[in-house]
Amino acid sequence: MNIGIIGFGYWGTNLVRNFANLSGAELTLVADSRIERKQFLGKLCPAAEFTTNPYDITDNVNIDAVVIATPVFTHYELAKRSLTNKKHVLVEKPMSSDIKQAEELINISEKSGKVLMVDHTYLYTGAVRKMKELIDNNQIGNIKYFDSTRINLGLFQPDVNVLWDLATHDISILNYLMSEKPTTVQATGVSHTSNGIENIAYLTVKYNSGLIAHFNCSWSSPVKIRMMLIGGDKKMIVFNDLEPTEKIKVYDTGYEYKTDEDKTKILVDYRAGDIYIPKLETREALSLMATDFRNAVENGEKPLSDMNSGLDVIRILEASQRSIKERGKEVTI
Ligand SMILES: NC(=O)c1ccc[n+]([C@@H]2O[C@H](COP(=O)([O-])OP(=O)(O)OC[C@H]3O[C@@H](n4cnc5c(N)ncnc54)[C@H](O)[C@@H]3O)[C@@H](O)[C@H]2O)c1
């Protein structure tokens, strides 16, 4: 399986490192429009050739699979051209700039029989897989809330707002952990630059069961926080991604309520028990993701981060953008 990677910037460098070490695959060609990246590729992966033209990869008869790690607005065109030329495609998150593009890519993939996968890297982390195990084994109980904060002094992206850049991760985790589908979205945000692209935004996602999810995303915070709280009616999880080893803590904390006899007052009983720190798998998430892509191509296995999970994320992001435009109006997904 010959692989070509388009986009050798910050994230593309991690992808090159992982695909260069992937057994059963050859990283043969890397494209980046910046010629100065050629020298660095020579050091990182001397076996791969370099080009400044992405079509040397999308149109190359010797390439079986294309990995796309360019800015979001380029994903659709490069993925479409690769799929149309009968290549398997792994595209960076978010999959495309809107629902229509994502649906079209899925359609081409289904017709051509070629894999289309999205890199929602977090789904392959030990922490997220442990949370999935705890929730699926009913150790947390019915999930009542999901609250995520992803803020830092981040790179202002030129083409997408802070939700498309940062909340993409958290939404992919939310969708993976919850079996229920969300119903509505409300979002507000603000742009502090002249390009109108929101650098701070707050998103709320609601479900029929009463589950509520909230996301706080910012490129303008003096401190870096990567924190997720998941509350169930049995236990609660705190996921702090900045902790080097103890990323997940499970709190045996909860509350129960009763109403008094004439049903006018609510009486709440609190419970605060032990805190459990599970051991996590430490293999690099990107290496597992690359292996999942290879297995999907070679054996037709359904990847964890498949094209439909990519579309589900885009549905929430697009609805959030509409809500921001309409000053926080509730938008049905
Ligand atoms: N999965 C993750 O955790 C994760 C983390 C960071 C970024 N990303 C995603 O990776 C993608 C790239 O982000 P980044 O932070 O690496 O950006 P970046 O700006 O550091 O890198 C993008 C590279 O693509 C090159 N490029 C742009 N258009 C091109 C084209 N048409 N042909 C060839 N090269 C082109 C640029 O020269 C640049 O080197 C984005 O989609 C982003 O959302 C994913």
Short mmCIF file of C-alpha atoms and ligand atoms in Angstrom, two decimals:
data_model
loop_
_atom_site.label_atom_id
_atom_site.label_comp_id
_atom_site.label_asym_id
_atom_site.label_seq_id
_atom_site.Cartn_x
_atom_site.Cartn_y
_atom_site.Cartn_z
CA MET A 1 0.00 0.00 0.00
CA ASN A 2 1.69 3.20 -1.20
CA ILE A 3 0.74 6.31 0.73
CA GLY A 4 1.01 10.00 -0.12
CA ILE A 5 0.54 12.75 2.45
CA ILE A 6 -0.62 16.24 1.43
CA GLY A 7 0.18 18.97 3.97
CA PHE A 8 3.44 18.75 5.89
CA GLY A 9 2.83 21.47 8.49
CA TYR A 10 2.30 21.06 12.24
CA TRP A 11 -0.03 18.05 12.17
CA GLY A 12 1.29 16.63 8.89
CA THR A 13 4.66 16.17 10.61
CA ASN A 14 3.06 13.83 13.17
CA LEU A 15 1.29 11.94 10.39
CA VAL A 16 4.52 11.56 8.39
CA ARG A 17 6.30 10.18 11.48
CA ASN A 18 3.52 7.64 12.11
CA PHE A 19 2.91 6.54 8.52
CA ALA A 20 6.68 6.21 7.94
CA ASN A 21 6.72 3.65 10.78
CA LEU A 22 3.52 1.81 9.82
CA SER A 23 4.10 -1.81 8.86
CA GLY A 24 2.46 -2.97 5.65
CA ALA A 25 2.56 0.51 4.12
CA GLU A 26 5.12 2.65 2.29
CA LEU A 27 5.09 6.42 2.63
CA THR A 28 6.38 7.29 -0.84
CA LEU A 29 5.43 10.94 -1.48
CA VAL A 30 4.75 14.06 0.62
CA ALA A 31 3.36 17.32 -0.79
CA ASP A 32 3.49 20.76 0.73
CA SER A 33 3.18 24.05 -1.12
CA ARG A 34 6.11 25.41 0.94
CA ILE A 35 9.32 24.23 -0.77
CA GLU A 36 11.30 24.88 2.43
CA ARG A 37 9.64 21.81 3.98
CA LYS A 38 11.61 19.56 1.58
CA GLN A 39 14.80 19.68 3.64
CA PHE A 40 12.95 18.76 6.86
CA LEU A 41 11.27 15.81 5.15
CA GLY A 42 14.73 14.58 4.09
CA LYS A 43 15.68 14.42 7.77
CA LEU A 44 12.40 12.97 9.10
CA CYS A 45 11.71 10.42 6.37
CA PRO A 46 14.53 10.13 3.79
CA ALA A 47 12.70 7.32 1.95
CA ALA A 48 9.84 9.63 0.88
CA GLU A 49 9.98 12.00 -2.11
CA PHE A 50 8.82 15.63 -1.85
CA THR A 51 6.66 17.74 -4.17
CA THR A 52 5.03 21.15 -3.94
CA ASN A 53 2.13 20.03 -6.14
CA PRO A 54 -0.69 18.14 -4.31
CA TYR A 55 -1.97 16.74 -7.65
CA ASP A 56 1.29 14.75 -7.97
CA ILE A 57 -0.33 12.67 -5.21
CA THR A 58 -4.06 12.81 -5.99
CA ASP A 59 -3.47 11.89 -9.67
CA ASN A 60 -0.60 9.44 -9.17
CA VAL A 61 -1.31 5.90 -10.43
CA ASN A 62 1.27 4.45 -8.03
CA ILE A 63 -0.41 5.87 -4.91
CA ASP A 64 -3.12 3.75 -3.24
CA ALA A 65 -4.04 5.98 -0.31
CA VAL A 66 -3.95 9.73 0.31
CA VAL A 67 -3.69 11.43 3.70
CA ILE A 68 -4.83 15.07 3.75
CA ALA A 69 -3.51 17.43 6.43
CA THR A 70 -4.01 20.83 4.82
CA PRO A 71 -6.26 23.71 6.03
CA VAL A 72 -9.96 22.83 6.33
CA PHE A 73 -11.16 24.77 3.26
CA THR A 74 -8.96 22.57 1.01
CA HIS A 75 -10.16 19.18 2.38
CA TYR A 76 -13.19 18.78 0.11
CA GLU A 77 -11.43 19.47 -3.18
CA LEU A 78 -8.38 17.30 -2.40
CA ALA A 79 -10.47 14.43 -0.96
CA LYS A 80 -12.90 14.51 -3.89
CA ARG A 81 -10.10 14.47 -6.46
CA SER A 82 -8.35 11.59 -4.66
CA LEU A 83 -11.54 9.50 -4.32
CA THR A 84 -12.50 10.15 -7.93
CA ASN A 85 -9.02 8.91 -8.91
CA LYS A 86 -9.76 5.68 -6.97
CA LYS A 87 -7.60 6.38 -3.93
CA HIS A 88 -8.48 5.57 -0.33
CA VAL A 89 -8.60 8.78 1.70
CA LEU A 90 -7.80 9.72 5.28
CA VAL A 91 -8.71 13.36 5.83
CA GLU A 92 -7.93 15.52 8.84
CA LYS A 93 -10.67 16.79 11.10
CA PRO A 94 -13.06 18.43 10.43
CA MET A 95 -13.80 16.38 7.33
CA SER A 96 -15.08 19.31 5.22
CA SER A 97 -16.41 22.87 5.46
CA ASP A 98 -20.11 21.93 5.39
CA ILE A 99 -22.65 19.09 5.38
CA LYS A 100 -23.18 19.16 1.60
CA GLN A 101 -19.48 18.59 0.91
CA ALA A 102 -19.28 15.79 3.51
CA GLU A 103 -22.34 14.03 2.05
CA GLU A 104 -20.91 14.28 -1.46
CA LEU A 105 -17.57 12.78 -0.34
CA ILE A 106 -19.41 9.92 1.41
CA ASN A 107 -21.43 9.30 -1.72
CA ILE A 108 -18.30 9.11 -3.92
CA SER A 109 -16.61 6.80 -1.40
CA GLU A 110 -19.60 4.44 -1.34
CA LYS A 111 -19.86 4.35 -5.14
CA SER A 112 -16.13 3.81 -5.68
CA GLY A 113 -15.74 1.31 -2.83
CA LYS A 114 -12.76 3.30 -1.53
CA VAL A 115 -12.29 4.03 2.17
CA LEU A 116 -13.01 7.54 3.41
CA MET A 117 -11.94 8.06 7.01
CA VAL A 118 -11.53 11.12 9.23
CA ASP A 119 -8.75 11.60 11.76
CA HIS A 120 -10.65 12.15 15.01
CA THR A 121 -7.46 11.33 16.91
CA TYR A 122 -8.98 11.53 20.39
CA LEU A 123 -11.10 8.42 19.80
CA TYR A 124 -7.86 6.42 19.79
CA THR A 125 -6.51 7.75 23.10
CA GLY A 126 -6.37 5.51 26.16
CA ALA A 127 -8.38 8.10 28.11
CA VAL A 128 -11.33 8.24 25.72
CA ARG A 129 -11.40 4.48 25.26
CA LYS A 130 -11.42 4.02 29.05
CA MET A 131 -14.35 6.47 29.37
CA LYS A 132 -16.20 4.53 26.67
CA GLU A 133 -15.62 1.28 28.57
CA LEU A 134 -16.83 2.80 31.87
CA ILE A 135 -19.98 4.24 30.25
CA ASP A 136 -20.79 1.12 28.21
CA ASN A 137 -20.38 -1.09 31.31
CA ASN A 138 -22.94 1.14 33.05
CA GLN A 139 -20.48 2.12 35.80
CA ILE A 140 -21.34 5.80 35.42
CA GLY A 141 -25.09 5.28 35.05
CA ASN A 142 -27.37 7.38 32.88
CA ILE A 143 -25.37 10.35 31.61
CA LYS A 144 -26.90 13.68 32.64
CA TYR A 145 -24.27 16.17 31.48
CA PHE A 146 -21.06 16.53 29.49
CA ASP A 147 -19.07 19.71 30.05
CA SER A 148 -15.91 20.49 28.14
CA THR A 149 -13.41 23.35 28.35
CA ARG A 150 -10.73 23.63 25.66
CA ILE A 151 -9.06 27.02 25.94
CA ASN A 152 -5.56 28.46 25.52
CA LEU A 153 -3.67 31.22 23.72
CA GLY A 154 -4.23 29.37 20.47
CA LEU A 155 -3.36 29.92 16.83
CA PHE A 156 -6.07 32.09 15.21
CA GLN A 157 -7.08 30.02 12.16
CA PRO A 158 -7.62 31.97 8.92
CA ASP A 159 -10.49 29.85 7.57
CA VAL A 160 -12.53 28.38 10.46
CA ASN A 161 -13.78 29.63 13.81
CA VAL A 162 -12.74 28.32 17.20
CA LEU A 163 -15.56 25.74 17.32
CA TRP A 164 -14.57 24.21 13.96
CA ASP A 165 -10.96 24.16 15.16
CA LEU A 166 -11.25 23.03 18.80
CA ALA A 167 -14.79 21.78 19.55
CA THR A 168 -14.40 19.28 16.69
CA HIS A 169 -12.35 17.15 19.10
CA ASP A 170 -14.91 17.34 21.92
CA ILE A 171 -17.91 16.76 19.66
CA SER A 172 -16.26 13.65 18.20
CA ILE A 173 -15.71 12.39 21.77
CA LEU A 174 -19.29 13.25 22.77
CA ASN A 175 -20.75 11.42 19.75
CA TYR A 176 -18.52 8.40 20.38
CA LEU A 177 -19.41 8.11 24.07
CA MET A 178 -23.17 8.71 23.80
CA SER A 179 -25.46 6.29 22.06
CA GLU A 180 -28.26 8.88 21.86
CA LYS A 181 -28.41 11.38 18.97
CA PRO A 182 -28.56 15.10 19.81
CA THR A 183 -31.61 17.15 18.88
CA THR A 184 -30.77 20.85 19.15
CA VAL A 185 -27.81 23.23 19.27
CA GLN A 186 -27.40 26.73 20.64
CA ALA A 187 -24.19 28.74 20.28
CA THR A 188 -22.82 32.20 20.83
CA GLY A 189 -19.43 33.55 19.94
CA VAL A 190 -17.43 36.67 19.32
CA SER A 191 -14.70 37.74 16.94
CA HIS A 192 -12.13 40.16 18.31
CA THR A 193 -10.43 40.58 14.91
CA SER A 194 -11.49 42.30 11.70
CA ASN A 195 -12.05 39.01 9.78
CA GLY A 196 -15.24 38.18 11.72
CA ILE A 197 -14.03 34.66 12.64
CA GLU A 198 -15.05 33.85 16.24
CA ASN A 199 -12.07 33.34 18.55
CA ILE A 200 -14.26 32.65 21.62
CA ALA A 201 -17.44 30.55 21.47
CA TYR A 202 -19.83 28.65 23.73
CA LEU A 203 -21.89 25.77 22.41
CA THR A 204 -24.77 23.86 24.05
CA VAL A 205 -26.08 20.58 22.65
CA LYS A 206 -29.34 19.07 23.94
CA TYR A 207 -30.87 15.60 23.83
CA ASN A 208 -34.42 14.27 24.26
CA SER A 209 -33.43 12.36 27.41
CA GLY A 210 -32.45 15.58 29.20
CA LEU A 211 -28.73 15.05 28.64
CA ILE A 212 -27.03 18.41 28.10
CA ALA A 213 -23.55 19.00 26.66
CA HIS A 214 -21.64 22.28 26.86
CA PHE A 215 -18.41 23.37 25.18
CA ASN A 216 -16.28 26.39 26.04
CA CYS A 217 -13.66 27.05 23.36
CA SER A 218 -11.18 29.90 23.11
CA TRP A 219 -7.95 30.92 21.40
CA SER A 220 -7.69 33.89 23.77
CA SER A 221 -7.07 32.41 27.21
CA PRO A 222 -3.86 33.07 29.19
CA VAL A 223 -3.98 29.54 30.57
CA LYS A 224 -4.35 26.21 28.81
CA ILE A 225 -7.24 24.05 30.01
CA ARG A 226 -8.25 20.70 28.52
CA MET A 227 -10.91 19.52 30.92
CA MET A 228 -14.02 17.41 30.50
CA LEU A 229 -16.63 16.55 33.15
CA ILE A 230 -19.10 13.76 32.54
CA GLY A 231 -21.85 13.30 35.11
CA GLY A 232 -23.90 10.15 35.42
CA ASP A 233 -26.51 9.21 37.99
CA LYS A 234 -24.10 6.63 39.49
CA LYS A 235 -20.65 8.25 39.18
CA MET A 236 -18.88 11.21 37.61
CA ILE A 237 -15.76 11.37 35.45
CA VAL A 238 -13.16 14.13 35.31
CA PHE A 239 -10.85 13.96 32.28
CA ASN A 240 -7.90 16.35 32.51
CA ASP A 241 -5.86 15.88 29.36
CA LEU A 242 -2.99 18.00 30.69
CA GLU A 243 -2.29 15.50 33.49
CA PRO A 244 0.69 13.40 32.35
CA THR A 245 -0.58 10.05 33.66
CA GLU A 246 -3.66 10.41 35.87
CA LYS A 247 -5.85 11.82 33.12
CA ILE A 248 -9.09 10.15 34.23
CA LYS A 249 -10.57 10.26 37.71
CA VAL A 250 -13.85 8.54 38.51
CA TYR A 251 -15.70 10.12 41.43
CA ASP A 252 -18.15 7.99 43.37
CA THR A 253 -20.15 11.16 43.80
CA GLY A 254 -23.82 11.70 43.22
CA TYR A 255 -27.12 12.97 44.50
CA GLU A 256 -30.64 11.74 44.84
CA TYR A 257 -33.74 13.80 45.35
CA LYS A 258 -37.16 13.22 46.86
CA THR A 259 -40.15 15.48 47.03
CA ASP A 260 -41.91 16.16 50.31
CA GLU A 261 -45.44 14.90 50.89
CA ASP A 262 -47.27 17.81 49.27
CA LYS A 263 -44.69 17.79 46.42
CA THR A 264 -43.76 21.45 46.86
CA LYS A 265 -40.14 21.01 48.00
CA ILE A 266 -37.24 19.02 46.61
CA LEU A 267 -35.04 17.26 49.17
CA VAL A 268 -31.56 16.46 47.83
CA ASP A 269 -29.28 13.82 49.38
CA TYR A 270 -25.60 14.06 48.41
CA ARG A 271 -23.07 11.26 48.28
CA ALA A 272 -19.27 11.80 48.10
CA GLY A 273 -17.32 8.55 48.10
CA ASP A 274 -13.96 7.33 46.82
CA ILE A 275 -12.06 8.53 43.79
CA TYR A 276 -10.71 5.88 41.43
CA ILE A 277 -7.87 6.49 38.95
CA PRO A 278 -7.94 3.85 36.18
CA LYS A 279 -4.79 2.72 34.39
CA LEU A 280 -4.75 3.86 30.78
CA GLU A 281 -3.36 2.39 27.57
CA THR A 282 -0.34 4.54 26.60
CA ARG A 283 0.22 3.66 22.93
CA GLU A 284 0.29 6.77 20.71
CA ALA A 285 -3.22 7.52 19.46
CA LEU A 286 -2.02 8.51 15.99
CA SER A 287 -0.25 5.21 15.52
CA LEU A 288 -3.49 3.35 16.38
CA MET A 289 -5.41 5.62 14.02
CA ALA A 290 -2.94 4.94 11.18
CA THR A 291 -3.25 1.18 11.83
CA ASP A 292 -7.05 1.47 11.77
CA PHE A 293 -6.83 3.20 8.37
CA ARG A 294 -4.52 0.52 6.98
CA ASN A 295 -6.84 -2.26 8.24
CA ALA A 296 -9.85 -0.54 6.68
CA VAL A 297 -8.04 -0.39 3.33
CA GLU A 298 -6.60 -3.90 3.45
CA ASN A 299 -9.39 -5.90 5.10
CA GLY A 300 -12.46 -3.72 4.66
CA GLU A 301 -12.80 -3.32 8.45
CA LYS A 302 -15.00 -0.42 9.56
CA PRO A 303 -12.72 2.19 11.14
CA LEU A 304 -13.59 3.68 14.52
CA SER A 305 -13.37 7.20 13.12
CA ASP A 306 -15.30 6.52 9.94
CA MET A 307 -16.82 8.94 7.42
CA ASN A 308 -20.24 8.92 9.10
CA SER A 309 -18.71 9.99 12.41
CA GLY A 310 -17.07 12.80 10.42
CA LEU A 311 -20.47 13.85 9.03
CA ASP A 312 -22.12 13.74 12.49
CA VAL A 313 -19.51 16.19 13.78
CA ILE A 314 -20.06 18.51 10.80
CA ARG A 315 -23.84 18.47 11.42
CA ILE A 316 -23.32 19.90 14.92
CA LEU A 317 -20.68 22.39 13.75
CA GLU A 318 -22.84 23.69 10.91
CA ALA A 319 -25.85 24.04 13.21
CA SER A 320 -23.66 25.92 15.72
CA GLN A 321 -22.57 28.34 13.02
CA ARG A 322 -26.21 29.04 12.11
CA SER A 323 -27.04 29.58 15.76
CA ILE A 324 -24.14 32.04 16.22
CA LYS A 325 -25.33 33.99 13.14
CA GLU A 326 -28.86 34.10 14.59
CA ARG A 327 -27.62 35.40 17.96
CA GLY A 328 -27.89 32.16 19.92
CA LYS A 329 -31.16 30.86 18.49
CA GLU A 330 -31.90 27.16 19.16
CA VAL A 331 -31.29 25.23 15.93
CA THR A 332 -32.64 21.72 15.30
CA ILE A 333 -30.09 19.23 14.02
N1 LIG B 1 -6.23 15.50 14.63
C1 LIG B 1 -5.69 16.45 15.35
O1 LIG B 1 -5.54 16.34 16.58
C2 LIG B 1 -5.24 17.71 14.66
C3 LIG B 1 -4.38 18.61 15.32
C4 LIG B 1 -3.99 19.76 14.63
C5 LIG B 1 -4.46 20.02 13.35
N2 LIG B 1 -5.29 19.12 12.77
C6 LIG B 1 -5.83 19.36 11.41
O2 LIG B 1 -4.77 19.23 10.47
C7 LIG B 1 -4.97 20.12 9.37
C8 LIG B 1 -3.73 20.98 9.20
O3 LIG B 1 -3.54 21.74 10.39
P1 LIG B 1 -2.07 22.21 10.82
O4 LIG B 1 -2.22 22.73 12.21
O5 LIG B 1 -1.06 21.16 10.54
O6 LIG B 1 -1.85 23.44 9.83
P2 LIG B 1 -0.47 23.98 9.24
O7 LIG B 1 -0.77 25.33 8.69
O8 LIG B 1 0.62 23.85 10.26
O9 LIG B 1 -0.13 22.98 8.06
C9 LIG B 1 -0.83 22.94 6.84
C10 LIG B 1 0.19 22.70 5.74
O10 LIG B 1 -0.50 22.48 4.51
C11 LIG B 1 0.22 23.14 3.47
N3 LIG B 1 -0.75 23.38 2.38
C12 LIG B 1 -1.83 24.20 2.39
N4 LIG B 1 -2.54 24.07 1.25
C13 LIG B 1 -1.89 23.12 0.51
C14 LIG B 1 -2.14 22.54 -0.75
N5 LIG B 1 -3.22 22.86 -1.47
N6 LIG B 1 -1.25 21.62 -1.21
C15 LIG B 1 -0.18 21.27 -0.49
N7 LIG B 1 0.11 21.79 0.72
C16 LIG B 1 -0.74 22.71 1.23
C17 LIG B 1 0.77 24.41 4.11
O11 LIG B 1 1.91 24.88 3.42
C18 LIG B 1 1.13 23.89 5.52
O12 LIG B 1 2.47 23.46 5.60
C19 LIG B 1 -6.25 20.91 9.69
O13 LIG B 1 -7.33 20.28 9.07
C20 LIG B 1 -6.38 20.76 11.21
O14 LIG B 1 -7.72 20.84 11.64
C21 LIG B 1 -5.67 17.98 13.38
#
